[in-house]
Amino acid sequence: MKKFLMAAGAGTLAGVIVTTQIAAPLMAQESERNTNVYEQLDLFGDIFERIRAQYVEEVDPGDLIEAAINGMLTSLDPHSSYLPPEDAENMQVETRGEFGGLGIEVTQEEGFVKVVSPIDGTPAAEAGVESGDYITHVDGESVLGLTLDAAVDMMRGPVGSEIVITLVREGKTEPFDVSIIRDTIKLVAVRARTEQKAVVLRVSKFNDQTFENLKASLAEEVEKAGGMDEINGFVIDLRNNPGGLLNQAIMVSDAFLEKGEIVSTRGRDPQDGERINATPGDLAEGKPMVVLINGGSASASEIVAGALQDHHRAVVVGTRSFGKGSVQTVMPLKGDGAMRLTTARYYTPSGRSIQALGVSPDILVAQPRRDPAKVEDEEKTKPPLLRSEADLRGSLNNDSLTEDEIKHIEETRARAEESAKLREEDYQLAYAIDILKGLSTLNGSN
């Protein structure tokens, strides 16, 4: 018994010695790290004072501090930044769905300002700004080397005023100017319509109105169609949707999932990770679904597309999405400003990160660019309309069909003509609706 106690005591003593031996270097390292930080802060203070005292022109100390804070944040990643009081207020207004500006979502890529997507129905969209465009100049002034917030500030101005932005676009050899009149941007988060027995839900932004708009729009279209039995399925159009509020993306995903994980987030501390699961209930009542995405679909859009894809609830059609797989937390600061800081990455239900990779569609379908001159040439050289037996004067009637069968054939032809017209206007959407028709046929629906 005594030997055991002795052995235990020796073990405890050895443990104390080992702990002390390990702790001492760690404490020394921590002390050295703190010393380095304080030295760097002293250096910052020294530089600040020299600029204030010796710079060629008098500068506002507040502006210097603000620039230093913003520089510290923007050095982390393209989505972290300092928001002065005015910008913090504007951001809150934007999430409520109405603000002044051009109507484009932008990011920064290797010093260049890149358009994530134009917002539906805004001056930028109507002027022809496209996802993937690079903005090089604003009213003739270069934005290269500016922070993203500074570039955005250059694009802001009074409603009704004109702005000229210079764009560089893939496929065009030279930069070109686009003139835009600033306007009040009123975001309609969801627009709905029915195309050939498919309800198309165009989700342009994830603001605090998105889920409620989607729920109401879906119910309205189903009612107009005569009930769910008259619907082939649903298209969730997330093309050029730059994202927005995380909770709205979760609610939209949950609207069509009965169970399972929607998204998980993982921060620096594993304990801060979170998994969000779906609750029972499917607004589409199990009807087939297609999600449309492209390079302008980012962030919250990718959460929805990834969740519905991983659960095999929807077929994802289009082109690869933008690839923003990080979560930003907006933290209020003293003086009514705020800090937007990247605090986590998010992962789809299968555990894949979208960061820099995006969501890959199940079916890759590019939207062909229409060249007006080429379309005009095609119209001129279009072959003559083909005629059938039914077009010949005096042809015999088909005596094997009832009036209802003839009516059904005529309706089918009319739908085929609608499909052809839609294919000309929006090839990706037409493709999505064709998929719904096929899935509906397999399921035994009309």
Short mmCIF file of C-alpha atoms in Angstrom, two decimals:
data_model
loop_
_atom_site.label_atom_id
_atom_site.label_comp_id
_atom_site.label_asym_id
_atom_site.label_seq_id
_atom_site.Cartn_x
_atom_site.Cartn_y
_atom_site.Cartn_z
CA MET A 1 0.00 0.00 0.00
CA LYS A 2 2.82 2.32 0.89
CA LYS A 3 4.61 1.52 -2.39
CA PHE A 4 1.47 2.37 -4.32
CA LEU A 5 1.15 5.68 -2.53
CA MET A 6 4.76 6.46 -3.12
CA ALA A 7 4.42 5.63 -6.77
CA ALA A 8 1.35 7.83 -6.91
CA GLY A 9 3.13 10.61 -5.15
CA ALA A 10 6.12 10.36 -7.43
CA GLY A 11 3.84 10.40 -10.42
CA THR A 12 2.09 13.51 -9.16
CA LEU A 13 5.37 15.24 -8.48
CA ALA A 14 6.68 14.32 -11.91
CA GLY A 15 3.48 15.67 -13.38
CA VAL A 16 3.99 18.98 -11.64
CA ILE A 17 7.54 19.19 -12.92
CA VAL A 18 6.54 18.33 -16.49
CA THR A 19 3.68 20.81 -16.40
CA THR A 20 6.02 23.51 -15.14
CA GLN A 21 8.54 22.67 -17.84
CA ILE A 22 5.89 22.96 -20.56
CA ALA A 23 4.06 25.93 -19.09
CA ALA A 24 7.19 28.06 -18.73
CA PRO A 25 7.97 28.21 -22.49
CA LEU A 26 4.29 28.72 -23.29
CA MET A 27 4.08 31.60 -20.85
CA ALA A 28 7.27 33.04 -22.31
CA GLN A 29 5.87 32.76 -25.85
CA GLU A 30 2.63 34.46 -24.80
CA SER A 31 4.57 37.24 -23.07
CA GLU A 32 6.74 37.72 -26.18
CA ARG A 33 3.63 37.81 -28.39
CA ASN A 34 2.01 40.47 -26.18
CA THR A 35 5.25 42.49 -26.25
CA ASN A 36 5.25 42.37 -30.06
CA VAL A 37 1.63 43.52 -30.18
CA TYR A 38 2.35 46.44 -27.86
CA GLU A 39 5.41 47.37 -29.96
CA GLN A 40 3.25 47.34 -33.10
CA LEU A 41 0.65 49.52 -31.40
CA ASP A 42 3.40 51.94 -30.39
CA LEU A 43 4.55 51.95 -34.02
CA PHE A 44 1.01 52.71 -35.16
CA GLY A 45 0.79 55.60 -32.68
CA ASP A 46 4.14 56.95 -33.87
CA ILE A 47 3.10 56.85 -37.54
CA PHE A 48 -0.28 58.40 -36.73
CA GLU A 49 1.36 61.33 -34.94
CA ARG A 50 3.92 61.88 -37.71
CA ILE A 51 1.20 61.95 -40.38
CA ARG A 52 -0.87 64.36 -38.35
CA ALA A 53 2.07 66.66 -37.71
CA GLN A 54 4.12 66.45 -40.92
CA TYR A 55 1.87 65.42 -43.82
CA VAL A 56 1.86 68.02 -46.61
CA GLU A 57 -1.79 68.88 -45.92
CA GLU A 58 -3.80 68.95 -42.73
CA VAL A 59 -5.73 65.72 -42.25
CA ASP A 60 -8.70 64.80 -40.08
CA PRO A 61 -7.51 62.46 -37.29
CA GLY A 62 -10.91 60.74 -37.34
CA ASP A 63 -10.55 59.96 -41.04
CA LEU A 64 -7.10 58.50 -40.42
CA ILE A 65 -8.36 56.21 -37.67
CA GLU A 66 -11.34 55.14 -39.80
CA ALA A 67 -9.07 54.35 -42.76
CA ALA A 68 -6.77 52.32 -40.51
CA ILE A 69 -9.68 50.33 -39.09
CA ASN A 70 -11.09 49.67 -42.55
CA GLY A 71 -7.66 48.68 -43.86
CA MET A 72 -7.29 46.20 -41.03
CA LEU A 73 -10.65 44.60 -41.82
CA THR A 74 -10.40 44.59 -45.62
CA SER A 75 -6.99 42.91 -45.39
CA LEU A 76 -8.75 39.83 -43.99
CA ASP A 77 -11.07 39.01 -46.90
CA PRO A 78 -13.29 40.84 -49.45
CA HIS A 79 -16.37 40.71 -47.23
CA SER A 80 -15.07 42.13 -43.94
CA SER A 81 -15.21 45.91 -43.59
CA TYR A 82 -15.90 48.87 -41.36
CA LEU A 83 -19.26 50.57 -41.80
CA PRO A 84 -19.38 54.24 -40.84
CA PRO A 85 -22.69 55.35 -39.30
CA GLU A 86 -24.21 56.33 -42.67
CA ASP A 87 -23.25 53.03 -44.32
CA ALA A 88 -24.51 51.03 -41.34
CA GLU A 89 -27.86 52.79 -41.60
CA ASN A 90 -28.00 52.23 -45.39
CA MET A 91 -27.36 48.52 -44.91
CA GLN A 92 -30.30 48.24 -42.51
CA VAL A 93 -32.48 50.05 -45.04
CA GLU A 94 -31.38 47.68 -47.82
CA THR A 95 -32.36 44.59 -45.86
CA ARG A 96 -35.83 46.12 -45.47
CA GLY A 97 -36.09 46.24 -49.26
CA GLU A 98 -35.89 49.89 -50.37
CA PHE A 99 -32.87 52.13 -50.99
CA GLY A 100 -31.38 54.56 -53.46
CA GLY A 101 -28.75 53.65 -56.05
CA LEU A 102 -27.99 51.76 -59.25
CA GLY A 103 -29.21 48.31 -58.26
CA ILE A 104 -26.04 46.22 -58.48
CA GLU A 105 -24.35 43.90 -56.02
CA VAL A 106 -20.55 44.16 -56.24
CA THR A 107 -17.52 42.49 -54.75
CA GLN A 108 -13.79 43.00 -55.06
CA GLU A 109 -11.50 40.60 -56.89
CA GLU A 110 -7.74 41.23 -56.94
CA GLY A 111 -8.26 44.97 -56.63
CA PHE A 112 -10.98 45.15 -59.28
CA VAL A 113 -14.66 45.87 -58.62
CA LYS A 114 -16.68 42.94 -59.98
CA VAL A 115 -20.43 42.83 -60.52
CA VAL A 116 -21.93 39.85 -58.68
CA SER A 117 -25.32 40.58 -60.19
CA PRO A 118 -27.66 43.36 -61.27
CA ILE A 119 -30.95 43.37 -59.39
CA ASP A 120 -34.14 42.79 -61.38
CA GLY A 121 -35.98 45.89 -62.52
CA THR A 122 -33.28 48.35 -61.43
CA PRO A 123 -31.49 51.00 -63.52
CA ALA A 124 -28.36 48.84 -63.75
CA ALA A 125 -30.28 45.81 -65.05
CA GLU A 126 -32.17 47.94 -67.59
CA ALA A 127 -28.90 49.53 -68.76
CA GLY A 128 -27.51 46.08 -69.57
CA VAL A 129 -25.01 45.57 -66.73
CA GLU A 130 -24.30 41.84 -66.45
CA SER A 131 -23.01 39.44 -63.82
CA GLY A 132 -19.24 39.07 -64.18
CA ASP A 133 -18.65 42.59 -65.54
CA TYR A 134 -15.72 44.52 -64.08
CA ILE A 135 -16.15 48.21 -63.24
CA THR A 136 -12.93 50.08 -64.01
CA HIS A 137 -14.03 53.74 -63.90
CA VAL A 138 -16.85 55.80 -62.42
CA ASP A 139 -17.49 59.09 -64.23
CA GLY A 140 -14.04 58.78 -65.77
CA GLU A 141 -12.20 58.21 -62.46
CA SER A 142 -10.42 54.89 -61.94
CA VAL A 143 -11.58 52.67 -59.08
CA LEU A 144 -8.49 50.46 -59.24
CA GLY A 145 -6.77 50.37 -55.87
CA LEU A 146 -9.75 51.75 -53.95
CA THR A 147 -11.42 49.80 -51.18
CA LEU A 148 -14.78 48.33 -52.10
CA ASP A 149 -16.62 50.76 -49.82
CA ALA A 150 -14.81 53.71 -51.42
CA ALA A 151 -15.76 52.47 -54.90
CA VAL A 152 -19.37 52.03 -53.82
CA ASP A 153 -19.37 55.56 -52.38
CA MET A 154 -18.33 56.87 -55.81
CA MET A 155 -21.38 55.18 -57.35
CA ARG A 156 -23.81 56.66 -54.85
CA GLY A 157 -25.57 59.94 -55.51
CA PRO A 158 -28.90 61.75 -55.56
CA VAL A 159 -31.88 59.99 -57.13
CA GLY A 160 -32.31 61.22 -60.72
CA SER A 161 -28.64 62.03 -61.23
CA GLU A 162 -26.62 60.45 -64.03
CA ILE A 163 -23.57 58.26 -63.63
CA VAL A 164 -21.29 56.77 -66.30
CA ILE A 165 -19.53 53.53 -65.42
CA THR A 166 -16.85 51.91 -67.57
CA LEU A 167 -17.14 48.13 -67.89
CA VAL A 168 -14.84 45.36 -69.01
CA ARG A 169 -16.73 42.27 -70.16
CA GLU A 170 -15.51 38.84 -71.18
CA GLY A 171 -15.89 38.41 -74.92
CA LYS A 172 -15.51 42.13 -75.65
CA THR A 173 -12.11 43.38 -76.71
CA GLU A 174 -12.49 46.95 -75.44
CA PRO A 175 -13.91 48.57 -72.28
CA PHE A 176 -17.20 50.41 -72.86
CA ASP A 177 -19.24 53.06 -71.04
CA VAL A 178 -22.75 52.63 -69.68
CA SER A 179 -24.85 55.62 -68.65
CA ILE A 180 -27.27 55.03 -65.75
CA ILE A 181 -29.76 57.32 -64.02
CA ARG A 182 -29.79 56.70 -60.28
CA ASP A 183 -33.17 55.80 -58.84
CA THR A 184 -34.87 54.63 -55.68
CA ILE A 185 -34.47 50.87 -55.63
CA LYS A 186 -37.60 49.13 -54.44
CA LEU A 187 -36.84 45.47 -54.12
CA VAL A 188 -39.66 43.04 -54.78
CA ALA A 189 -38.05 39.99 -53.25
CA VAL A 190 -40.23 37.45 -55.11
CA ARG A 191 -42.13 37.67 -58.38
CA ALA A 192 -44.28 34.76 -59.49
CA ARG A 193 -45.98 33.67 -62.69
CA THR A 194 -47.22 30.45 -64.25
CA GLU A 195 -45.66 29.17 -67.47
CA GLN A 196 -47.13 26.03 -69.08
CA LYS A 197 -48.46 24.64 -65.77
CA ALA A 198 -45.18 25.40 -63.98
CA VAL A 199 -45.12 28.02 -61.23
CA VAL A 200 -41.99 30.16 -61.66
CA LEU A 201 -40.86 31.86 -58.45
CA ARG A 202 -38.26 34.51 -59.28
CA VAL A 203 -36.35 35.24 -56.05
CA SER A 204 -34.16 38.29 -56.63
CA LYS A 205 -32.90 39.02 -53.09
CA PHE A 206 -32.95 37.56 -49.59
CA ASN A 207 -34.21 40.45 -47.48
CA ASP A 208 -36.59 40.33 -44.54
CA GLN A 209 -39.58 40.08 -46.90
CA THR A 210 -38.40 37.11 -48.98
CA PHE A 211 -40.01 34.12 -47.27
CA GLU A 212 -43.37 35.80 -46.72
CA ASN A 213 -43.38 37.05 -50.34
CA LEU A 214 -42.55 33.57 -51.62
CA LYS A 215 -45.20 31.87 -49.50
CA ALA A 216 -47.93 34.32 -50.57
CA SER A 217 -46.90 34.32 -54.25
CA LEU A 218 -46.85 30.52 -54.42
CA ALA A 219 -50.31 30.23 -52.85
CA GLU A 220 -51.71 32.88 -55.20
CA GLU A 221 -50.38 31.17 -58.36
CA VAL A 222 -51.65 27.74 -57.27
CA GLU A 223 -55.08 29.21 -56.58
CA LYS A 224 -55.17 30.94 -59.98
CA ALA A 225 -54.24 27.64 -61.65
CA GLY A 226 -57.17 25.86 -60.00
CA GLY A 227 -55.31 23.96 -57.29
CA MET A 228 -52.15 21.93 -56.85
CA ASP A 229 -53.45 19.16 -59.15
CA GLU A 230 -53.25 21.61 -62.06
CA ILE A 231 -49.55 22.35 -61.43
CA ASN A 232 -46.70 20.31 -62.95
CA GLY A 233 -44.13 21.66 -60.53
CA PHE A 234 -42.13 24.68 -59.40
CA VAL A 235 -39.11 26.59 -60.70
CA ILE A 236 -37.12 28.54 -58.09
CA ASP A 237 -35.19 31.07 -60.18
CA LEU A 238 -32.13 32.20 -58.22
CA ARG A 239 -30.14 33.51 -61.18
CA ASN A 240 -28.30 36.76 -60.41
CA ASN A 241 -29.51 36.63 -56.81
CA PRO A 242 -26.56 38.00 -54.79
CA GLY A 243 -27.84 36.63 -51.46
CA GLY A 244 -28.71 38.51 -48.30
CA LEU A 245 -30.03 37.36 -44.95
CA LEU A 246 -29.02 33.88 -43.80
CA ASN A 247 -32.23 33.29 -41.84
CA GLN A 248 -34.31 33.96 -44.96
CA ALA A 249 -32.30 31.41 -46.96
CA ILE A 250 -32.94 28.88 -44.21
CA MET A 251 -36.68 29.63 -44.18
CA VAL A 252 -36.97 29.33 -47.97
CA SER A 253 -35.11 26.00 -47.93
CA ASP A 254 -37.24 24.75 -45.05
CA ALA A 255 -40.38 25.66 -47.02
CA PHE A 256 -39.72 22.72 -49.38
CA LEU A 257 -38.01 20.20 -47.06
CA GLU A 258 -39.77 17.88 -44.64
CA LYS A 259 -36.71 16.99 -42.59
CA GLY A 260 -32.92 16.86 -42.50
CA GLU A 261 -30.14 19.40 -42.25
CA ILE A 262 -30.43 22.63 -44.22
CA VAL A 263 -27.03 24.15 -43.54
CA SER A 264 -24.24 24.07 -40.97
CA THR A 265 -21.87 26.84 -39.99
CA ARG A 266 -18.37 26.38 -38.57
CA GLY A 267 -16.37 29.19 -37.05
CA ARG A 268 -12.90 29.44 -35.58
CA ASP A 269 -14.03 27.76 -32.36
CA PRO A 270 -15.60 24.33 -33.01
CA GLN A 271 -18.03 25.00 -30.16
CA ASP A 272 -19.49 27.91 -32.12
CA GLY A 273 -20.60 25.60 -34.94
CA GLU A 274 -24.31 25.30 -35.60
CA ARG A 275 -26.52 22.90 -37.56
CA ILE A 276 -29.96 24.01 -38.72
CA ASN A 277 -32.54 21.33 -39.52
CA ALA A 278 -35.76 21.48 -41.50
CA THR A 279 -39.18 21.26 -39.90
CA PRO A 280 -42.09 19.22 -41.32
CA GLY A 281 -44.10 20.82 -44.12
CA ASP A 282 -43.61 21.30 -47.86
CA LEU A 283 -45.29 24.25 -49.57
CA ALA A 284 -44.94 22.45 -52.93
CA GLU A 285 -46.63 19.29 -51.54
CA GLY A 286 -43.99 17.05 -53.05
CA LYS A 287 -44.35 18.38 -56.59
CA PRO A 288 -41.19 18.28 -58.76
CA MET A 289 -38.87 21.26 -58.46
CA VAL A 290 -36.09 22.85 -60.49
CA VAL A 291 -33.68 25.46 -59.15
CA LEU A 292 -32.06 27.81 -61.66
CA ILE A 293 -28.61 29.24 -60.83
CA ASN A 294 -25.77 31.04 -62.62
CA GLY A 295 -22.54 32.87 -61.85
CA GLY A 296 -24.51 35.70 -60.22
CA SER A 297 -26.14 33.38 -57.65
CA ALA A 298 -24.25 33.90 -54.40
CA SER A 299 -24.29 33.33 -50.66
CA ALA A 300 -27.89 32.79 -49.48
CA SER A 301 -28.84 31.62 -52.98
CA GLU A 302 -26.17 28.95 -52.78
CA ILE A 303 -27.47 27.80 -49.40
CA VAL A 304 -30.93 27.20 -50.89
CA ALA A 305 -29.61 25.54 -54.06
CA GLY A 306 -27.17 23.36 -52.09
CA ALA A 307 -29.78 22.24 -49.54
CA LEU A 308 -32.42 21.30 -52.13
CA GLN A 309 -29.79 19.61 -54.29
CA ASP A 310 -28.26 17.53 -51.49
CA HIS A 311 -31.69 16.31 -50.37
CA HIS A 312 -32.59 15.44 -53.99
CA ARG A 313 -35.62 17.70 -53.59
CA ALA A 314 -34.84 19.71 -56.72
CA VAL A 315 -32.89 19.40 -59.94
CA VAL A 316 -30.36 22.25 -60.14
CA VAL A 317 -30.04 23.66 -63.66
CA GLY A 318 -27.86 26.42 -65.13
CA THR A 319 -24.20 27.26 -64.62
CA ARG A 320 -21.87 27.17 -61.61
CA SER A 321 -22.74 29.67 -58.88
CA PHE A 322 -20.52 32.45 -57.52
CA GLY A 323 -18.90 30.56 -54.64
CA LYS A 324 -19.36 32.77 -51.55
CA GLY A 325 -19.46 30.26 -48.73
CA SER A 326 -18.78 32.52 -45.76
CA VAL A 327 -20.98 34.09 -43.10
CA GLN A 328 -20.64 37.73 -42.04
CA THR A 329 -21.75 39.04 -38.67
CA VAL A 330 -22.57 42.73 -38.37
CA MET A 331 -21.46 44.03 -34.98
CA PRO A 332 -22.59 47.47 -33.78
CA LEU A 333 -19.76 49.77 -32.62
CA LYS A 334 -19.52 52.96 -30.63
CA GLY A 335 -20.62 56.05 -32.51
CA ASP A 336 -23.39 54.23 -34.47
CA GLY A 337 -20.93 52.57 -36.84
CA ALA A 338 -20.64 48.84 -37.34
CA MET A 339 -18.14 46.16 -38.23
CA ARG A 340 -18.93 43.48 -40.80
CA LEU A 341 -16.71 40.52 -39.95
CA THR A 342 -16.47 37.09 -41.54
CA THR A 343 -17.09 34.75 -38.60
CA ALA A 344 -17.85 31.37 -40.15
CA ARG A 345 -18.00 29.19 -43.24
CA TYR A 346 -21.19 27.43 -44.15
CA TYR A 347 -21.59 23.88 -45.44
CA THR A 348 -24.35 22.16 -47.36
CA PRO A 349 -26.11 19.12 -45.81
CA SER A 350 -23.59 16.74 -47.41
CA GLY A 351 -20.77 18.61 -45.66
CA ARG A 352 -19.31 20.36 -48.71
CA SER A 353 -18.04 23.92 -48.55
CA ILE A 354 -19.12 26.19 -51.39
CA GLN A 355 -16.35 28.72 -50.73
CA ALA A 356 -14.61 29.60 -54.02
CA LEU A 357 -16.12 26.50 -55.68
CA GLY A 358 -19.81 27.35 -55.90
CA VAL A 359 -22.71 24.98 -56.47
CA SER A 360 -22.33 22.87 -59.60
CA PRO A 361 -25.64 22.31 -61.41
CA ASP A 362 -26.99 18.80 -61.93
CA ILE A 363 -27.59 19.79 -65.55
CA LEU A 364 -25.24 22.34 -67.09
CA VAL A 365 -27.23 24.72 -69.29
CA ALA A 366 -25.67 27.98 -70.43
CA GLN A 367 -27.79 30.95 -71.43
CA PRO A 368 -26.86 31.77 -75.04
CA ARG A 369 -26.06 35.43 -75.66
CA ARG A 370 -28.20 36.93 -78.39
CA ASP A 371 -26.45 39.15 -80.90
CA PRO A 372 -29.13 41.53 -82.31
CA ALA A 373 -27.39 41.67 -85.71
CA LYS A 374 -27.24 37.89 -85.87
CA VAL A 375 -30.92 37.56 -84.90
CA GLU A 376 -31.84 39.98 -87.69
CA ASP A 377 -29.84 37.91 -90.20
CA GLU A 378 -31.55 34.74 -88.99
CA GLU A 379 -34.96 36.34 -89.52
CA LYS A 380 -34.04 37.26 -93.09
CA THR A 381 -32.74 33.78 -93.95
CA LYS A 382 -35.41 31.84 -92.03
CA PRO A 383 -36.69 28.91 -94.15
CA PRO A 384 -40.32 29.05 -95.31
CA LEU A 385 -42.91 27.58 -92.97
CA LEU A 386 -43.42 23.88 -93.54
CA ARG A 387 -46.95 22.86 -94.50
CA SER A 388 -48.77 19.70 -93.52
CA GLU A 389 -51.59 17.68 -95.03
CA ALA A 390 -54.09 19.64 -92.95
CA ASP A 391 -53.03 22.85 -94.74
CA LEU A 392 -53.92 21.54 -98.19
CA ARG A 393 -57.20 22.77 -99.69
CA GLY A 394 -59.84 20.06 -99.75
CA SER A 395 -57.90 17.61 -97.54
CA LEU A 396 -59.92 14.90 -95.79
CA ASN A 397 -60.82 15.30 -92.12
CA ASN A 398 -59.57 12.83 -89.52
CA ASP A 399 -62.72 10.87 -88.68
CA SER A 400 -61.13 8.91 -85.81
CA LEU A 401 -60.94 11.82 -83.37
CA THR A 402 -63.61 13.21 -81.11
CA GLU A 403 -64.04 16.94 -80.60
CA ASP A 404 -62.37 16.68 -77.19
CA GLU A 405 -59.38 14.86 -78.69
CA ILE A 406 -59.07 17.48 -81.43
CA LYS A 407 -59.24 20.22 -78.77
CA HIS A 408 -56.51 18.46 -76.77
CA ILE A 409 -54.26 18.30 -79.85
CA GLU A 410 -54.81 22.00 -80.54
CA GLU A 411 -53.95 22.86 -76.91
CA THR A 412 -50.80 20.73 -77.14
CA ARG A 413 -49.75 22.58 -80.30
CA ALA A 414 -50.41 25.93 -78.62
CA ARG A 415 -48.24 24.89 -75.66
CA ALA A 416 -45.48 23.78 -78.04
CA GLU A 417 -45.57 27.23 -79.69
CA GLU A 418 -45.38 28.85 -76.24
CA SER A 419 -42.37 26.66 -75.42
CA ALA A 420 -40.64 27.67 -78.65
CA LYS A 421 -41.23 31.35 -77.92
CA LEU A 422 -39.99 31.01 -74.32
CA ARG A 423 -36.92 29.13 -75.55
CA GLU A 424 -36.05 32.18 -77.64
CA GLU A 425 -36.60 34.57 -74.73
CA ASP A 426 -35.09 32.54 -71.86
CA TYR A 427 -33.45 29.28 -72.85
CA GLN A 428 -32.56 28.21 -69.30
CA LEU A 429 -36.09 28.74 -67.97
CA ALA A 430 -37.60 26.88 -70.93
CA TYR A 431 -35.21 24.00 -70.24
CA ALA A 432 -36.27 23.96 -66.56
CA ILE A 433 -39.95 23.83 -67.49
CA ASP A 434 -39.28 20.95 -69.92
CA ILE A 435 -37.66 19.04 -67.05
CA LEU A 436 -40.75 19.60 -64.90
CA LYS A 437 -42.97 18.31 -67.73
CA GLY A 438 -40.88 15.16 -67.97
CA LEU A 439 -40.87 14.58 -64.21
CA SER A 440 -44.63 15.25 -64.06
CA THR A 441 -45.23 12.72 -66.84
CA LEU A 442 -43.14 10.09 -65.03
CA ASN A 443 -45.15 10.73 -61.85
CA GLY A 444 -48.39 10.17 -63.74
CA SER A 445 -49.58 13.79 -63.63
CA ASN A 446 -50.94 15.77 -66.59
#
